[in-house]
Coordinates of C-alpha atoms in Angstrom, one line a residue:
M1 CA 45.2 167.3 137.2
D2 CA 46.4 164.1 138.1
H3 CA 46.6 162.5 141.5
E4 CA 50.5 160.9 141.3
I5 CA 51.4 164.0 139.3
L6 CA 50.6 166.5 142.6
V7 CA 51.8 164.5 144.7
D8 CA 55.1 163.9 142.6
L9 CA 55.2 168.2 143.3
F10 CA 55.1 168.4 146.6
K11 CA 57.8 165.4 146.8
N12 CA 59.9 167.0 145.1
R13 CA 59.8 170.4 147.1
P14 CA 59.5 169.7 150.7
S15 CA 58.3 173.2 151.5
L16 CA 55.8 173.1 149.7
A17 CA 53.9 172.1 151.6
A18 CA 54.2 175.1 154.0
E19 CA 54.3 177.8 151.6
L20 CA 51.1 177.6 150.1
L21 CA 49.1 177.3 153.8
V22 CA 51.3 180.4 155.1
E23 CA 51.2 182.5 151.6
V24 CA 47.8 181.3 150.1
L25 CA 45.6 180.5 152.6
G26 CA 46.9 182.5 155.7
V27 CA 47.8 178.9 157.9
P28 CA 50.4 180.4 160.5
L29 CA 53.5 177.7 160.9
P30 CA 56.2 177.4 164.1
P31 CA 59.2 178.9 162.4
H32 CA 61.9 176.8 160.6
S33 CA 64.4 176.4 159.0
G34 CA 64.2 172.9 156.7
A35 CA 61.8 170.4 155.2
R36 CA 62.2 166.4 155.1
T37 CA 59.6 164.5 153.6
T38 CA 59.1 161.7 155.7
S39 CA 57.7 157.3 156.2
I40 CA 53.7 158.2 154.7
D41 CA 52.9 155.5 157.3
L42 CA 50.6 156.1 160.2
T43 CA 49.9 153.5 161.3
Q44 CA 50.3 152.8 164.9
I45 CA 48.4 149.7 166.8
Q46 CA 45.0 150.3 164.5
P47 CA 44.6 147.3 162.5
A48 CA 43.8 149.0 159.8
E49 CA 47.2 151.0 157.4
Y50 CA 47.0 154.6 157.4
R51 CA 49.0 156.3 154.5
A52 CA 49.3 159.7 153.5
D53 CA 50.3 160.9 150.3
V54 CA 52.7 163.2 151.5
V55 CA 54.2 163.6 154.8
V56 CA 56.4 167.0 155.7
L57 CA 58.7 167.8 158.6
L58 CA 59.3 170.9 159.6
L59 CA 63.0 171.5 160.9
G60 CA 64.7 173.4 163.5
D61 CA 67.6 173.1 164.8
D62 CA 66.9 169.6 162.9
L63 CA 64.3 169.1 165.3
P64 CA 60.9 168.4 164.1
V65 CA 59.1 171.8 165.1
S66 CA 55.6 170.0 162.4
V67 CA 54.3 167.6 160.3
L68 CA 52.4 168.8 157.2
I69 CA 50.0 165.8 155.7
V70 CA 49.4 167.2 151.9
E71 CA 46.9 165.0 151.0
V72 CA 45.3 165.3 147.0
Q73 CA 41.5 164.7 146.7
L74 CA 39.7 164.2 143.1
A75 CA 37.1 163.0 144.0
I76 CA 34.3 163.1 147.5
D77 CA 35.5 160.3 149.8
P78 CA 33.1 159.6 152.8
R79 CA 35.5 157.6 154.1
K80 CA 38.5 161.1 154.4
R81 CA 36.4 162.5 157.0
F82 CA 37.6 160.0 160.0
T83 CA 41.0 158.8 158.3
W84 CA 41.8 162.9 158.5
P85 CA 41.3 163.3 161.8
E86 CA 43.4 160.0 162.6
Y87 CA 46.4 161.3 159.7
T88 CA 46.8 164.1 161.5
M89 CA 46.2 163.1 165.5
G90 CA 48.8 159.6 164.3
A91 CA 51.4 162.1 162.9
R92 CA 51.8 164.3 165.9
A93 CA 52.0 161.7 168.2
I94 CA 55.0 159.5 166.3
H95 CA 56.8 163.7 165.6
R96 CA 56.0 164.2 169.5
C97 CA 55.3 168.0 167.5
P98 CA 52.0 170.0 166.5
A99 CA 50.6 168.6 163.3
G100 CA 49.1 170.1 160.4
L101 CA 47.0 169.3 157.0
L102 CA 47.0 170.4 153.3
V103 CA 44.0 169.4 151.6
V104 CA 45.1 170.2 147.3
A105 CA 41.4 169.8 145.8
P106 CA 42.0 171.4 142.0
D107 CA 37.7 170.4 141.3
P108 CA 35.9 173.7 143.6
D109 CA 32.8 170.9 144.6
V110 CA 35.2 168.8 145.7
A111 CA 37.5 170.8 147.5
A112 CA 33.9 173.1 149.2
W113 CA 33.2 169.3 150.5
C114 CA 36.5 169.1 151.6
A115 CA 36.5 172.4 153.4
Q116 CA 33.7 171.3 155.5
P117 CA 34.1 171.5 159.5
I118 CA 34.5 167.6 160.5
E119 CA 33.6 167.0 164.3
T120 CA 35.0 164.5 165.7
G121 CA 33.2 163.9 168.9
I122 CA 35.1 165.1 171.3
P123 CA 33.6 168.9 172.6
G124 CA 36.0 171.5 171.2
F125 CA 38.1 168.7 168.5
V126 CA 36.7 170.3 165.2
L127 CA 39.3 169.9 162.3
R128 CA 39.0 172.5 159.9
P129 CA 41.2 171.5 156.4
P130 CA 42.9 173.7 155.0
V131 CA 42.1 173.6 151.4
L132 CA 43.8 174.5 148.7
G133 CA 41.6 174.6 145.8
H134 CA 42.1 175.6 142.2
A135 CA 41.4 179.0 141.6
A136 CA 43.7 179.9 145.0
V137 CA 47.0 178.8 143.1
P138 CA 49.5 181.5 142.6
I139 CA 49.9 182.6 139.1
V140 CA 54.1 181.9 138.9
T141 CA 55.0 184.8 135.6
D142 CA 58.0 185.7 136.9
T143 CA 61.3 184.0 135.9
A144 CA 62.6 184.7 138.9
E145 CA 60.3 183.4 141.5
A146 CA 59.9 180.0 139.1
A147 CA 63.6 179.5 139.0
R148 CA 63.7 179.9 142.8
R149 CA 59.8 177.5 143.6
P150 CA 59.9 175.6 140.3
E151 CA 57.4 173.4 141.4
L152 CA 55.1 176.3 142.6
G153 CA 55.0 177.3 139.0
V154 CA 54.5 173.1 137.3
L155 CA 51.3 174.0 139.5
S156 CA 50.6 177.5 138.4
A157 CA 50.8 176.2 135.2
L158 CA 48.6 172.9 135.9
A159 CA 45.5 175.2 137.1
H160 CA 46.2 178.1 134.5
G161 CA 47.9 177.3 131.6
A162 CA 44.5 176.6 130.1
G163 CA 43.2 180.7 130.5
E164 CA 44.4 184.0 129.8
Q165 CA 47.8 184.0 131.5
G166 CA 48.8 180.3 130.2
A167 CA 51.4 181.4 128.1
N168 CA 52.6 183.9 130.4
I169 CA 53.5 181.4 133.1
A170 CA 55.2 178.9 130.3
A171 CA 57.2 181.7 129.8
A172 CA 58.8 182.6 133.5
V173 CA 58.8 178.4 133.9
L174 CA 59.9 177.0 131.3
P175 CA 63.5 178.5 131.1
A176 CA 63.6 178.3 135.1
I177 CA 63.4 174.6 134.9
R178 CA 66.2 174.0 132.8
E179 CA 68.9 174.5 135.5
L180 CA 67.4 171.7 136.9
D181 CA 68.7 167.7 136.6
E182 CA 67.3 166.9 132.8
D183 CA 64.7 164.3 134.2
R184 CA 62.4 166.5 136.1
A185 CA 62.9 169.2 133.5
R186 CA 61.6 167.0 131.1
F187 CA 59.0 166.0 133.1
Y188 CA 58.2 169.6 133.9
G189 CA 58.7 171.2 130.6
D190 CA 56.2 168.5 129.6
L191 CA 53.4 169.0 132.0
V192 CA 54.0 172.2 131.3
L193 CA 53.2 172.4 128.3
N194 CA 50.4 169.9 128.4
S195 CA 48.6 172.5 130.7
L196 CA 48.2 175.0 127.6
D197 CA 45.1 175.6 125.2
D198 CA 45.9 176.4 122.0
T199 CA 45.7 179.6 122.4
A200 CA 47.9 179.5 124.9
R201 CA 50.2 177.7 122.4
R202 CA 50.5 180.3 120.1
A203 CA 50.8 182.7 122.5
L204 CA 53.8 181.9 124.0
E205 CA 55.3 180.9 120.5
A206 CA 54.8 184.1 119.5
M207 CA 56.4 185.1 122.5
V208 CA 59.4 183.5 122.3
K209 CA 60.0 183.9 119.0
G210 CA 64.1 183.5 117.7
Y211 CA 64.6 181.8 121.8
E212 CA 66.9 179.4 120.9
Y213 CA 65.9 176.8 123.5
Q214 CA 68.5 174.8 125.0
S215 CA 66.6 172.2 126.4
D216 CA 65.1 168.8 124.7
F217 CA 61.9 169.0 125.5
A218 CA 61.4 172.2 124.5
K219 CA 63.3 172.1 121.0
K220 CA 61.1 169.0 120.5
Y221 CA 57.8 170.7 121.2
V222 CA 59.5 173.7 118.7
A223 CA 60.0 171.3 116.3
Q224 CA 56.4 169.4 116.6
G225 CA 54.8 172.8 116.9
R226 CA 56.7 173.4 113.0
D227 CA 56.1 170.9 112.0
Q228 CA 52.4 170.8 111.9
G229 CA 51.8 174.1 111.6
R230 CA 53.5 173.2 108.1
Q231 CA 51.8 170.2 107.1
E232 CA 48.2 172.2 107.8
G233 CA 49.8 175.2 105.8
R234 CA 50.7 172.9 103.0
L235 CA 47.2 171.5 103.8
E236 CA 45.2 174.6 103.8
G237 CA 46.9 175.6 100.4
R238 CA 46.2 171.9 98.4
L239 CA 42.3 172.9 100.0
E240 CA 42.6 176.2 98.7
G241 CA 43.7 175.2 95.8
R242 CA 41.1 172.9 94.9
L243 CA 38.6 174.9 95.8
E244 CA 39.1 177.4 93.7
G245 CA 39.3 175.0 90.8
E246 CA 36.4 173.3 90.7
R247 CA 34.5 176.5 91.1
A248 CA 36.3 178.3 88.1
V249 CA 35.6 174.8 86.6
L250 CA 32.2 174.5 87.7
L251 CA 31.2 178.3 86.5
R252 CA 32.9 178.0 83.1
Q253 CA 30.3 175.2 82.8
L254 CA 27.1 176.6 83.6
R255 CA 27.4 179.9 81.9
A256 CA 28.7 177.5 78.5
R257 CA 25.5 175.4 79.0
F258 CA 22.8 179.0 80.7
G259 CA 24.7 182.3 79.7
E260 CA 25.3 184.9 81.9
L261 CA 24.7 183.9 86.1
P262 CA 22.2 186.2 88.3
E263 CA 24.7 187.2 91.3
A264 CA 22.7 184.8 93.7
A265 CA 23.6 181.3 91.5
V266 CA 27.3 183.1 91.4
V267 CA 27.8 184.3 95.5
R268 CA 26.1 180.9 96.4
I269 CA 28.9 178.6 93.5
E270 CA 31.5 180.9 95.6
A271 CA 30.6 179.8 99.2
A272 CA 30.1 176.8 98.4
E273 CA 32.6 173.6 99.4
I274 CA 33.8 170.6 97.5
A275 CA 31.1 168.4 98.3
A276 CA 28.6 170.9 97.1
L277 CA 30.4 172.1 93.8
E278 CA 31.3 168.4 93.1
Q279 CA 27.2 167.5 93.5
W280 CA 27.0 170.9 91.0
A281 CA 29.2 169.5 88.5
E282 CA 27.8 166.5 88.0
R283 CA 24.2 168.0 87.5
V284 CA 25.4 169.9 85.0
L285 CA 25.0 167.8 81.5
S286 CA 22.0 166.7 82.6
A287 CA 20.2 169.5 83.5
T288 CA 18.2 172.3 81.5
T289 CA 18.0 174.7 83.5
L290 CA 20.0 176.7 86.2
A291 CA 17.6 175.8 89.2
D292 CA 18.0 172.1 88.3
V293 CA 21.8 172.2 89.2
L294 CA 21.5 175.3 91.8
D295 CA 18.0 175.0 93.2
V296 CA 18.4 179.0 92.7
P297 CA 16.1 180.8 90.6
S298 CA 17.3 180.7 86.6

């Protein structure tokens, strides 16, 4: 997964971090009625700059009730064991409310490293980062759920698109994102479709056969799939026709030179590919026995 893509999902839906913390990781948060992103600059008087990936304020009556730091971590970085406590305490001081942290780490090894407790040196102050790993991302296959939280649907496709639920996730998310603005729908659609492996793509096409896509990205995807299928079909047809022709010609030449052919020779010719057939055909004119052509008993 790309770092900036994951960051954008949390920026586009500020409540996503809180939803995942509560619903997936079981982290309690204060009651709130809204969420919005705020400045990622957490520097106060320190000479170094500290910038988180996403900072979200949870609001109650338009006042901050909690501030959440979202960090997308794709690799092990020992520096984060010092900056994450700084991020959370800096945000807490700036916004004068409790602070929380959500680390998104798709790689299992990185996720395990991120989840290790961070000892700050202050008795009782141990930071235990809540980590959203690849397997913990919810599988979204309900269209209504995808429409309510499209960013969660896209995140689900990124995490599970190449698995056995990939087609079901895409079938739920693609219709849901049609209601978004054109740029976001196109972006999300490309992310979902690119997350699928070949098996999921074929399954998706079978599931939505006859469905009339409305968005440009989906129409383009379907058109490309059909064109590719036609091209592959034509290529396979031409190749198969050539193989059959080469086999028939070689069999006639061999029978004309050596009479009735052993069954093993016929079977070998019927299973051969173009390169072998062409090589054997070149040997026919100079060969004195069937074995000289096929290297089988005559």
